CSV table of C-alpha atoms and ligand atoms in Angstrom, one decimal:
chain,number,residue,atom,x,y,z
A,1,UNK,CA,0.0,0.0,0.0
A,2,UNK,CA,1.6,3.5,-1.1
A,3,UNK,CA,2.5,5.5,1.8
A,4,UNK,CA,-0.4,7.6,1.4
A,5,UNK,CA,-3.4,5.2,1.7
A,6,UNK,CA,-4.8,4.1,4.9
A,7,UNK,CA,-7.6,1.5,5.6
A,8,UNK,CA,-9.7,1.6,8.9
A,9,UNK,CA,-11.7,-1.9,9.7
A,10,UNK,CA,-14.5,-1.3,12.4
A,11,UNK,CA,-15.5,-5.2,13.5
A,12,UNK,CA,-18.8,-4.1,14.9
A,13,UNK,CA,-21.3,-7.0,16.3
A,14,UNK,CA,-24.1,-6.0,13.4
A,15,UNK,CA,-21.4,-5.2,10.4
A,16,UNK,CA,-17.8,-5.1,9.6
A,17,UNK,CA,-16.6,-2.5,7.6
A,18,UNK,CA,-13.5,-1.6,5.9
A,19,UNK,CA,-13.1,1.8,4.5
A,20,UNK,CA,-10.2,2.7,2.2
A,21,UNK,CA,-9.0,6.4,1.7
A,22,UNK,CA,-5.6,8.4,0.2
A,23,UNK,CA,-4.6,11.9,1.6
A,24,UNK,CA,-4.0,13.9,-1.0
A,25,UNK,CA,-3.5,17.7,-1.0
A,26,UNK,CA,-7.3,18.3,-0.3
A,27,UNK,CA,-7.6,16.0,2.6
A,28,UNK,CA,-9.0,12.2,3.6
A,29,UNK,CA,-10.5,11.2,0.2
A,30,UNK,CA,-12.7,7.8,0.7
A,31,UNK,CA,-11.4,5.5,-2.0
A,32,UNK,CA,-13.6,2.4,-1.5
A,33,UNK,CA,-15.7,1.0,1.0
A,34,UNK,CA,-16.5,-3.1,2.0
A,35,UNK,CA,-19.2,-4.4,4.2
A,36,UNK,CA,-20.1,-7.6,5.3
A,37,UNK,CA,-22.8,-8.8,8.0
A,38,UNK,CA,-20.7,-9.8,11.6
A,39,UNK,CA,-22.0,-13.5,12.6
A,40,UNK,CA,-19.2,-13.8,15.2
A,41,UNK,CA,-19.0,-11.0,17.6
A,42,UNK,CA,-21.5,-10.6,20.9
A,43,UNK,CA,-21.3,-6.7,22.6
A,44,UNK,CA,-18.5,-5.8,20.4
A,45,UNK,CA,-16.6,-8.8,21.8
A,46,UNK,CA,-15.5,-11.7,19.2
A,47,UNK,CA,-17.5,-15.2,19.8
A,48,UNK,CA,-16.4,-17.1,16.8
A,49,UNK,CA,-13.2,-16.5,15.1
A,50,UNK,CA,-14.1,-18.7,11.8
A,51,UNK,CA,-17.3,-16.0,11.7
A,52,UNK,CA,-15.5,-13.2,12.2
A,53,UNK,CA,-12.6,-14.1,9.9
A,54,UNK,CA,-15.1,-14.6,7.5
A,55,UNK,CA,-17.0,-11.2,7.4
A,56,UNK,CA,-13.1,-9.3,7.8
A,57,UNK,CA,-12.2,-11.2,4.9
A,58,UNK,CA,-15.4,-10.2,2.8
A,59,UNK,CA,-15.4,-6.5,4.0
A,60,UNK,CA,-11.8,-6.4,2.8
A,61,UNK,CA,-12.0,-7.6,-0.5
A,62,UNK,CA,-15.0,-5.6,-1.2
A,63,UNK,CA,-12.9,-2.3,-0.2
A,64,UNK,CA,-10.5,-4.0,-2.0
A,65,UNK,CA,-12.2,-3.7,-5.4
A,66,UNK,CA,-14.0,-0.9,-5.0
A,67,UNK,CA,-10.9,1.3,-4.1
A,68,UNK,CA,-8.8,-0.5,-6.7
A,69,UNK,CA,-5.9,-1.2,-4.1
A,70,UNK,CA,-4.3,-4.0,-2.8
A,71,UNK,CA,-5.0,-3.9,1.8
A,72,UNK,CA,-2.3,-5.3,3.5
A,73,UNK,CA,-2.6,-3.7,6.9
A,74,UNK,CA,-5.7,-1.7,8.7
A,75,UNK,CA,-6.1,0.6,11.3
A,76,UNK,CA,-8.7,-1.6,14.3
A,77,UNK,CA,-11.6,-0.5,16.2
A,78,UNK,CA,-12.4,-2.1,19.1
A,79,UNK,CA,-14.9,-2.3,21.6
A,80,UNK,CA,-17.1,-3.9,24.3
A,81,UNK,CA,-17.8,-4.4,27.6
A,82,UNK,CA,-14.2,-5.0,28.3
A,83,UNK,CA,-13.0,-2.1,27.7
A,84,UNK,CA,-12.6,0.1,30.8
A,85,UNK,CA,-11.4,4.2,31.2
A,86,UNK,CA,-9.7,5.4,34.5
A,87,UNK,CA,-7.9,8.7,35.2
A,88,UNK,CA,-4.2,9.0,36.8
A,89,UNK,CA,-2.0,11.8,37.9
A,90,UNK,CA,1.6,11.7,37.6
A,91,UNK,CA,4.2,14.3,39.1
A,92,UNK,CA,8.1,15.4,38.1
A,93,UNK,CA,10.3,17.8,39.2
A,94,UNK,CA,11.8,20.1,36.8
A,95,UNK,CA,14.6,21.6,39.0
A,96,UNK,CA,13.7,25.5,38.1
A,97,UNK,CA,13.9,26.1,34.9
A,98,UNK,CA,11.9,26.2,31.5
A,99,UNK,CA,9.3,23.1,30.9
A,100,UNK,CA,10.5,21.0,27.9
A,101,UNK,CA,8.7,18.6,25.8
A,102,UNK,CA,10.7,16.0,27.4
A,103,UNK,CA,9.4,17.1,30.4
A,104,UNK,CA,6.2,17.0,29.4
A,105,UNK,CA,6.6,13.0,28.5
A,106,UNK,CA,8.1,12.0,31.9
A,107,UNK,CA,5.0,13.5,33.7
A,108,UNK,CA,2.5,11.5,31.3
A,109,UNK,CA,5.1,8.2,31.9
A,110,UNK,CA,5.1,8.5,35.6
A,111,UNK,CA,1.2,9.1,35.2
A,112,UNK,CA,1.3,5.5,33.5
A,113,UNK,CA,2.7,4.3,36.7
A,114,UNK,CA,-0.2,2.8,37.9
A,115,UNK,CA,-2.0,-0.4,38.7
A,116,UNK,CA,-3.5,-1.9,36.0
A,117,UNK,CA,-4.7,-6.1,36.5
A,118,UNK,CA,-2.3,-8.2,34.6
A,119,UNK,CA,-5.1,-9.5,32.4
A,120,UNK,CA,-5.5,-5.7,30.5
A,121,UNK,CA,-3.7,-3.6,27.9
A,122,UNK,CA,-3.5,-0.2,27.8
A,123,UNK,CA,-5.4,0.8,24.8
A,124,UNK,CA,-4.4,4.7,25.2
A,125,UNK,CA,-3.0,7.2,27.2
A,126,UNK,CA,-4.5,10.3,26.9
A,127,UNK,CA,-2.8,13.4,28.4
A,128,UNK,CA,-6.1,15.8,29.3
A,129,UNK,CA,-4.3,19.1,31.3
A,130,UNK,CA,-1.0,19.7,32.7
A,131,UNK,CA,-0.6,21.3,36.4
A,132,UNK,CA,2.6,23.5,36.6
A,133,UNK,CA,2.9,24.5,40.9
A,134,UNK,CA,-0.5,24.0,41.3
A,135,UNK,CA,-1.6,25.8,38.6
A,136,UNK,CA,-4.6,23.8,37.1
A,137,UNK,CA,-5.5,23.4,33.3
A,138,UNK,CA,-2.5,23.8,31.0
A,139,UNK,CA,-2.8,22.6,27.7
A,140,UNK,CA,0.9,22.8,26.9
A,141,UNK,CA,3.2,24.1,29.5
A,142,UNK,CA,6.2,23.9,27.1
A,143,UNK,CA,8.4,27.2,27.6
A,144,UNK,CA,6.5,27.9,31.3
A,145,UNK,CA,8.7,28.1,34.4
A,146,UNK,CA,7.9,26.2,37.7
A,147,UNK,CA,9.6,23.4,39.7
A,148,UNK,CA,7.1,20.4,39.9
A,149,UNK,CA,5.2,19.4,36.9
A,150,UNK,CA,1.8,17.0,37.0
A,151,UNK,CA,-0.4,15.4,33.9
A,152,UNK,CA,-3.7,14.2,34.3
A,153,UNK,CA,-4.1,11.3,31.9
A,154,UNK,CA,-6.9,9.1,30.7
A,155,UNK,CA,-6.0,5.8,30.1
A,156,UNK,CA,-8.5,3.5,28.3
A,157,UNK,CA,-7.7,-0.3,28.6
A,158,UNK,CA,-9.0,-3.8,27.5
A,159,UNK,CA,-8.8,-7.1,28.6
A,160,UNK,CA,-5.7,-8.8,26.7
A,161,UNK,CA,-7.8,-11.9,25.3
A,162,UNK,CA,-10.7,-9.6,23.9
A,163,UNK,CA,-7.6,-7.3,22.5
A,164,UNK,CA,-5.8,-10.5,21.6
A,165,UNK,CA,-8.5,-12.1,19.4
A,166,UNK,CA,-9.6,-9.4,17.3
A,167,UNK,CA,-5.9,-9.3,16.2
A,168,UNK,CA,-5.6,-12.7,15.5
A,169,UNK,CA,-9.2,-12.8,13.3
A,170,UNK,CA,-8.0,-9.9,11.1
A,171,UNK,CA,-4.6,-11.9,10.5
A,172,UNK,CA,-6.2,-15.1,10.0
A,173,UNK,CA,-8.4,-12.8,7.2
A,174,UNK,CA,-5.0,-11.3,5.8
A,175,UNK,CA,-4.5,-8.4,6.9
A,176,UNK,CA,-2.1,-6.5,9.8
A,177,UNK,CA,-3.6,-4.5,12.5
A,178,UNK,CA,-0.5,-1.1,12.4
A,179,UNK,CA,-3.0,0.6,15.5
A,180,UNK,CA,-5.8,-0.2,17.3
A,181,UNK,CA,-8.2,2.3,18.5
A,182,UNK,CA,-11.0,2.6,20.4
A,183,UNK,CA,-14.5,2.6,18.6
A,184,UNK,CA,-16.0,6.0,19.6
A,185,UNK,CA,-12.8,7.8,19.9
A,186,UNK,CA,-12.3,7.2,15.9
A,187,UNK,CA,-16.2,8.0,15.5
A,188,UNK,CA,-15.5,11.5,17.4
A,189,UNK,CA,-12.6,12.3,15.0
A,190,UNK,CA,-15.2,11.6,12.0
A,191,UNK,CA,-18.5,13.0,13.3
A,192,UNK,CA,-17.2,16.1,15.7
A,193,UNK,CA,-16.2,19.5,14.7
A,194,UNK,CA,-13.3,21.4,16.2
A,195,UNK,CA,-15.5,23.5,18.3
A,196,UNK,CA,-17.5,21.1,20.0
A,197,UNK,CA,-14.2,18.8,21.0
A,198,UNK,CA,-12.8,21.8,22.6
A,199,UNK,CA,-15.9,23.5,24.0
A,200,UNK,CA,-17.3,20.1,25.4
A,201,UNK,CA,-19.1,17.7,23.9
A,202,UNK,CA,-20.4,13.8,24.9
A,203,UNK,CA,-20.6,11.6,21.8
A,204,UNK,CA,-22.5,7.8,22.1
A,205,UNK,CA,-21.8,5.2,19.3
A,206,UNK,CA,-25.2,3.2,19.6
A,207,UNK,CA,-24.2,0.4,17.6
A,208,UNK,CA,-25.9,-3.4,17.2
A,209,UNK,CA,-24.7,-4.5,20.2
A,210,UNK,CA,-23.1,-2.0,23.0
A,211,UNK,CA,-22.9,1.9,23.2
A,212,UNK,CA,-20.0,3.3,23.3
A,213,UNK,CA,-19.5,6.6,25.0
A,214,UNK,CA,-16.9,9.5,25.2
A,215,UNK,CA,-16.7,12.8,27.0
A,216,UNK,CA,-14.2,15.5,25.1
A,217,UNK,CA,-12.9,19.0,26.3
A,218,UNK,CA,-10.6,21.1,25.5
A,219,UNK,CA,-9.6,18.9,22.8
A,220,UNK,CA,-8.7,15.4,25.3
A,221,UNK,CA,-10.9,12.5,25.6
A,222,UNK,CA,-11.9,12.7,29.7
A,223,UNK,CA,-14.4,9.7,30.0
A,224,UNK,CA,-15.1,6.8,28.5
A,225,UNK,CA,-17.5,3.8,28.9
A,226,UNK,CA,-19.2,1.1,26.9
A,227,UNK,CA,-22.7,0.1,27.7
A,228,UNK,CA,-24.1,-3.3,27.2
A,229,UNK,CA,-27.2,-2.4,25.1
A,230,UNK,CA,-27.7,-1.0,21.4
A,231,UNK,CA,-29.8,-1.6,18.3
A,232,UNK,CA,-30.2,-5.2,18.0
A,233,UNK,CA,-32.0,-5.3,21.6
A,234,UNK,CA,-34.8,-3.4,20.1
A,235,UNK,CA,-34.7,-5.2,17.1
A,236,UNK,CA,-34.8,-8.7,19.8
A,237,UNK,CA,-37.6,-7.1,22.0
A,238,UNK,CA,-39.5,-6.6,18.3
A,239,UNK,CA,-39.1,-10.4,17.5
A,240,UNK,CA,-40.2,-11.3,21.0
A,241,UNK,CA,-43.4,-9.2,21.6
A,242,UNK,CA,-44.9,-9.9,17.6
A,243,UNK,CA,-43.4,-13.7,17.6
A,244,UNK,CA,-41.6,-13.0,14.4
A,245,UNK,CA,-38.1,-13.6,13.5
A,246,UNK,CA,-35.4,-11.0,13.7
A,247,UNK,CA,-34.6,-10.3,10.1
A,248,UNK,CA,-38.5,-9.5,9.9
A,249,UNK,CA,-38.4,-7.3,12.8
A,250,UNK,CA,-34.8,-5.5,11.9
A,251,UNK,CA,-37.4,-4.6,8.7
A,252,UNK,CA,-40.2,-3.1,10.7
A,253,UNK,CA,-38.2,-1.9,13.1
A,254,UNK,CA,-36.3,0.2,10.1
A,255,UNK,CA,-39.5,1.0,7.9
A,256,UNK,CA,-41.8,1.9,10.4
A,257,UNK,CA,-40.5,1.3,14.2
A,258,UNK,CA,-39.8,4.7,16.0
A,259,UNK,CA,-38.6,5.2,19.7
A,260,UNK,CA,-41.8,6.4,21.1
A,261,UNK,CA,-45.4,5.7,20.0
A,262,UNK,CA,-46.4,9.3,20.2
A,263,UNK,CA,-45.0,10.7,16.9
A,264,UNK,CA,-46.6,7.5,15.2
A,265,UNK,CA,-49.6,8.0,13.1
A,266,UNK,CA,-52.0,6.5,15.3
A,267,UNK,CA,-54.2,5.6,12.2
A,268,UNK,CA,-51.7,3.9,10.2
A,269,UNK,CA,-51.0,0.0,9.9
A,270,UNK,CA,-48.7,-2.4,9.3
A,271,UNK,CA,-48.8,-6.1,8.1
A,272,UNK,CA,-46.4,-8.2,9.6
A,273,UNK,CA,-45.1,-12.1,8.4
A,274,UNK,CA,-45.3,-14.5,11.6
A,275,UNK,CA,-43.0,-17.3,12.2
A,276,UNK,CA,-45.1,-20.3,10.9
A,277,UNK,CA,-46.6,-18.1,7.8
A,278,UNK,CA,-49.4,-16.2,9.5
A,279,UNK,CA,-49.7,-12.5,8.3
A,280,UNK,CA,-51.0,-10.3,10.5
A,281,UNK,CA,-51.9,-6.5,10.7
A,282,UNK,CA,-52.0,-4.4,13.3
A,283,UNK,CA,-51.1,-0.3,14.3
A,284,UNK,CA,-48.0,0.9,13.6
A,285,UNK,CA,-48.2,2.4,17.0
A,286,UNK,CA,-48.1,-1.1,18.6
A,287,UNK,CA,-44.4,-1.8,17.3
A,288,UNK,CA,-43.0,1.7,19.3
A,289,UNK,CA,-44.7,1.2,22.2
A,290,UNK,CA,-43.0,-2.6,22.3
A,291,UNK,CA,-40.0,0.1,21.1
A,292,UNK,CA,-39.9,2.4,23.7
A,293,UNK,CA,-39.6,1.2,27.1
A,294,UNK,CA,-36.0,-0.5,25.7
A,295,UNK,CA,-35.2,3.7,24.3
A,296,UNK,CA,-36.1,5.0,27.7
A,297,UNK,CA,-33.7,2.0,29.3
A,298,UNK,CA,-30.5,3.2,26.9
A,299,UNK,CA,-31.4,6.9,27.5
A,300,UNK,CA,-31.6,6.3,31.4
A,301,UNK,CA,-27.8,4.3,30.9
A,302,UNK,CA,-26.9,6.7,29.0
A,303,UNK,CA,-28.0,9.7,31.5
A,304,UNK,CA,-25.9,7.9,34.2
A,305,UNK,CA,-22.7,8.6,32.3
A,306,UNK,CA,-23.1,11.9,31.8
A,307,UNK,CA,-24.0,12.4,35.2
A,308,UNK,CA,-20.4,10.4,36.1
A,309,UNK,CA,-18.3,12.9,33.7
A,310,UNK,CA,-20.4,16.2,34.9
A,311,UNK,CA,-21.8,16.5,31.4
A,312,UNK,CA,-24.2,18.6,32.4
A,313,UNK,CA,-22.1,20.9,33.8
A,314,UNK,CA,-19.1,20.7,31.3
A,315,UNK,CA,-20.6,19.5,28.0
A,316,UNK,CA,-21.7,23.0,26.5
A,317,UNK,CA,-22.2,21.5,23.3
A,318,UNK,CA,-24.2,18.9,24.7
A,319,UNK,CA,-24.7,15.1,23.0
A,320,UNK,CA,-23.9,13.7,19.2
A,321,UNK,CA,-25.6,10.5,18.6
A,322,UNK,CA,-24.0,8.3,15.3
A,323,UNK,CA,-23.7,4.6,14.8
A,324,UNK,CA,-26.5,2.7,13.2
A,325,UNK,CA,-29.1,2.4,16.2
A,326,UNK,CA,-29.0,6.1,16.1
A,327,UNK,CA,-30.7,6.4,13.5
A,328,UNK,CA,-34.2,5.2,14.8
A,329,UNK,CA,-37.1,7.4,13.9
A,330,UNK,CA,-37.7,10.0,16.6
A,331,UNK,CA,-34.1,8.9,19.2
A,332,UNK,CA,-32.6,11.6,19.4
A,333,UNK,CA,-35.4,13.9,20.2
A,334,UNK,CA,-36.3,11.7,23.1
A,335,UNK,CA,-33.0,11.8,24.2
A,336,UNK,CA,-32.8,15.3,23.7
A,337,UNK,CA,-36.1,15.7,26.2
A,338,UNK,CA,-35.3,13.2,28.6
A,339,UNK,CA,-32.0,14.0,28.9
A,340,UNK,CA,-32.0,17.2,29.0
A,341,UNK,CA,-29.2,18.6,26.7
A,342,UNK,CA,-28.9,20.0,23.0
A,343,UNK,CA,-29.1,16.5,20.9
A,344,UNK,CA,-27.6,15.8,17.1
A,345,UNK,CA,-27.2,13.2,15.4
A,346,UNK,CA,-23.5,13.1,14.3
A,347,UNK,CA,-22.2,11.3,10.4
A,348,UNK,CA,-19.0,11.5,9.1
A,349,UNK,CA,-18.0,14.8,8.0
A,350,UNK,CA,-14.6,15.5,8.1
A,351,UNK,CA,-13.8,12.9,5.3
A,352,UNK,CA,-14.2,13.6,1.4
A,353,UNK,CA,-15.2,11.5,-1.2
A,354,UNK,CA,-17.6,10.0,-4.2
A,355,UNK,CA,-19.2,7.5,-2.0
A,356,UNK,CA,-22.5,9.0,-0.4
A,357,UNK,CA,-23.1,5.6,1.4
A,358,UNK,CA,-19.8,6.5,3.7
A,359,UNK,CA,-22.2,10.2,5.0
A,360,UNK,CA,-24.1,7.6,7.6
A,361,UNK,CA,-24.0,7.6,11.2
A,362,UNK,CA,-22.8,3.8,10.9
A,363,UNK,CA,-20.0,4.5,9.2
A,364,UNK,CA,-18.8,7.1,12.0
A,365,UNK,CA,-16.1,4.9,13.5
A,366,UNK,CA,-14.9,2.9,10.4
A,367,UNK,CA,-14.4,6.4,8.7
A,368,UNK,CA,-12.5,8.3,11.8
A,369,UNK,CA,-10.2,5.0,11.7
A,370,UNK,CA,-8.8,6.1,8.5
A,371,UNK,CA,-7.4,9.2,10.2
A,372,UNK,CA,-5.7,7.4,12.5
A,373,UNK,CA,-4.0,5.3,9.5
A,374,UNK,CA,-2.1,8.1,8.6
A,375,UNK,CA,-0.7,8.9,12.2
A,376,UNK,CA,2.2,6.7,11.3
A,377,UNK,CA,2.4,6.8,8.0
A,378,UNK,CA,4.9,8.0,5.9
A,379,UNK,CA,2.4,10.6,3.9
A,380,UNK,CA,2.8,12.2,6.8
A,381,UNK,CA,6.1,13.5,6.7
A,382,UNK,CA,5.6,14.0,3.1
A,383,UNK,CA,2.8,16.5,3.8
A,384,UNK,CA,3.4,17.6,6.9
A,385,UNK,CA,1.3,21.1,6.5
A,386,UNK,CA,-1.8,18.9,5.0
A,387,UNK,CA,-1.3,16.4,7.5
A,388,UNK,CA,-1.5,19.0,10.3
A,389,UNK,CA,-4.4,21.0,9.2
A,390,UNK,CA,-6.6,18.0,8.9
A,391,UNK,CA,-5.6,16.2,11.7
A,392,UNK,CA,-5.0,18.9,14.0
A,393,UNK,CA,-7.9,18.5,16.4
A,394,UNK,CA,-7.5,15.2,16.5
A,395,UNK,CA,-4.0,14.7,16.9
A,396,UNK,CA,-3.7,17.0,19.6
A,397,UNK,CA,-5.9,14.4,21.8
A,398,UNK,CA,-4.6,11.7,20.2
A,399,UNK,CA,-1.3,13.1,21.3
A,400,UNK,CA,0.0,10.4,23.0
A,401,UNK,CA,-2.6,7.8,22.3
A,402,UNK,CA,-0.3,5.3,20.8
A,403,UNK,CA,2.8,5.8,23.2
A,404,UNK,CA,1.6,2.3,24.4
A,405,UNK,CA,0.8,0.4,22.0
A,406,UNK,CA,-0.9,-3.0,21.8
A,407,UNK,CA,1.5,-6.1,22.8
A,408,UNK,CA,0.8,-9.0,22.0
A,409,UNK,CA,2.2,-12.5,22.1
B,1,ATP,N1,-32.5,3.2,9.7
B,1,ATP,C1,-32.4,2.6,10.9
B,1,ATP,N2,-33.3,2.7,11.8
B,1,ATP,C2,-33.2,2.1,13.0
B,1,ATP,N3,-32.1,1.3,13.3
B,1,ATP,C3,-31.1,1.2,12.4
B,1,ATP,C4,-31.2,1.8,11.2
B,1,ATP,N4,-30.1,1.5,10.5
B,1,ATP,C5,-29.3,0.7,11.3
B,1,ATP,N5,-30.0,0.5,12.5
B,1,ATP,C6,-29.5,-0.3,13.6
B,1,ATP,O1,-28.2,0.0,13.9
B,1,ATP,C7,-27.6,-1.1,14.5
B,1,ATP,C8,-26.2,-1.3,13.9
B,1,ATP,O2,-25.4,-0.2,14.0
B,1,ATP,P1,-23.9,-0.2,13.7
B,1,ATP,O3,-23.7,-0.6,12.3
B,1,ATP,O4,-23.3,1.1,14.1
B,1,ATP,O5,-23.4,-1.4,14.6
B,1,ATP,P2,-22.0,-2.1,14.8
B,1,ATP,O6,-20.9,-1.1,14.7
B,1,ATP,O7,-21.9,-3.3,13.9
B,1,ATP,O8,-22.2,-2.7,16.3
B,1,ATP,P3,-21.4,-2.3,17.6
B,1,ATP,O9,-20.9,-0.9,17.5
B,1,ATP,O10,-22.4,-2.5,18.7
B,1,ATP,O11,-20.3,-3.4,17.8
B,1,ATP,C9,-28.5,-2.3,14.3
B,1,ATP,O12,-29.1,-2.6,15.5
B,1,ATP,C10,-29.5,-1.7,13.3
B,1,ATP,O13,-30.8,-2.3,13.5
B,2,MG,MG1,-19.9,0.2,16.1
């Protein structure tokens, strides 16, 4: 692959995608984009590696032909229930004089000093503020006198098998993992703008299977969390309550479901296809209010977490909702009324390209993957001016991200 191509692969637990893109002088240019159903992940976490080789393998080649390129390694997403964020302080002296960069990395590697159970890997270490002799909230103390210098990190870790596996299915499939990033934190770098990442903003991932949440200010990632519950228990409480199977109620659920039975028609009907051949027709109102008390069950999760990172307080720009499940007729102005906050729902944006199916909410994290692909790459150095303006805001709370990367045996 030519230095200035990357390839993010998002291995979700409803669809793996691979998205292929070059940075050229105008930015990240989508080249081609692969999808295949996931059979072999459960809450983000892989179940069956033949499965999950299997749908890498077809997402791949499908990018493959579409972008015209040959993938030979890919920028991961992970996620799941595993994966856990916890903040840490670390403290140096710096003996009186100016603050160096080098100063700046033995505060974040003494921050790193701390106990983590031998069954986890650090995922990322994210510098949030530096404290100079007390003084709180420095971006970048670099050229600023003091004597004692402390960084407040996030560090975002998963358990070594979970981390382990995923690495192993994508290559069994063919293709080396160069970085592994968490899910949302790639779907921020696609979906947010500038402004909100530094004014405050929360952003969930509601995908098939989990929901995936970050908190960002000031440009650093300050809370993270994953929450056992997405899309595909709605689409399961669907199947249950109208005895149908699930790829019928994934259909209804898409054509005609809708998160609460109040902005549904209460004259309009549906006919639904039982399990044993029986149709049926009933209001379309019935299937939301099956809908909604599951909605009201994420929202209330959800509202828990942005109580925990004093969203509510710091998150001016309030909540972005992307990933698939977000897209459920009427979501996000339920969660915009029961929680409370300014709601959106958040699509890939800061990516270019012909391929208008890539401008979805599901595509969030697969896309802001790519952007990570070039952190290492040599198209950086190449275009150092282009690589800066586009990745700016994320690089700056990335900064640091990949300082520990994934080992694994
Ligand atoms: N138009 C739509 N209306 C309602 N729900 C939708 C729509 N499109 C997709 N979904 C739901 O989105 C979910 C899949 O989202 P997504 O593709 O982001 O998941 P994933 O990344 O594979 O899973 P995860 O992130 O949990 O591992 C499914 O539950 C699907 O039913
Ligand atoms: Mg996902």
């Amino acid at each position: 692959m030519a230095g200035n191509l990357a390839v993010g692969l998002d291995v979700g637990t409803s669809k793996v995608c691979a998205v292929a893109a070059e940075l050229n002088d105008r930015g990240v240019n989508i080249l081609g984009l692969g999808e295949a159903p996931s059979r072999g992940l459960r809450k983000g976490m892989v179940i069956n590696m033949d499965a999950t080789i299997d749908s890498i393998k077809k997402a791949v080649r499908e990018a493959e032909r579409s972008a015209g390129i040959r993938i030979k390694s890919v920028t991961a997403g992970i996620s799941g229930a595993h994966i856990k964020g916890l903040d840490s302080f670390g403290a140096i002296g710096v003996r009186r004089r100016e603050v160096r960069p080098a100063d700046m990395d033995r505060a974040i590697e003494s921050a790193k000093a701390v106990y983590i159970p031998l069954d986890r890997e650090v995922l990322h270490v994210i510098p949030m503020d530096f404290i100079l002799d007390g003084q709180e909230g420095i971006a970048d103390p670099v050229g600023m006198s003091g004597v004692r210098l402390e960084a407040k990190v996030h560090i975002i870790t998963g358990v070594a098998s979970s981390i382990q596996n995923l690495v192993k299915c994508c290559e069994k499939a063919g293709v080396d993992v160069s970085d592994i990033v968490f899910g949302p934190v790639a779907s921020a770098a696609a979906a947010l703008s500038r402004d909100e990442m530094e004014c405050g903003v929360l952003l969930a991932d509601i995908g098939g299977g989990t929901t995936d949440m970050v908190f960002i200010r000031d440009g650093a990632v300050r809370y993270s969390s994953v929450l056992g519950v997405g899309g595909a228990h709605v689409t399961n409480d669907i199947a249950v309550g109208l005895r149908i199977n699930v790829h019928e109620a994934e259909k209804l659920k898409r054509s005609c479901g809708a998160a609460y039975a109040g902005i549904v028609n209460g004259k309009e009907e549906v006919q639904i296809n039982q399990t044993g051949g029986n149709t049926k027709t009933m209001p379309a109102q019935y299937i939301s209010e099956i809908i909604q008390p599951r909605c009201e069950e994420m929202i209330g999760m959800m509202k828990e977490e942005v109580k925990a990172c004093c969203g509510y307080e710091l998150a001016t720009c309030g909540l972005v909702l992307t990933g698939g499940a977000s897209l459920l007729h009427g979501f996000d102005k339920m969660t915009e009324s029961l929680l409370g906050l300014p709601v959106r729902i958040g699509r890939p944006v800061n990516v270019r390209g012909q391929m208008a199916a890539v401008a979805n909410p599901a595509y969030s994290s697969c896309a802001g993957l790519v952007a990570y692909g070039y952190e290492s790459s040599p198209a950086r150095v190449n275009h150092p001016d282009i690589f800066a303006d586009i990745v700016a805001g994320i690089k700056g709370w990335l900064k640091g991200a990949f300082r520990n990367k994934v080992h694994i045996q």
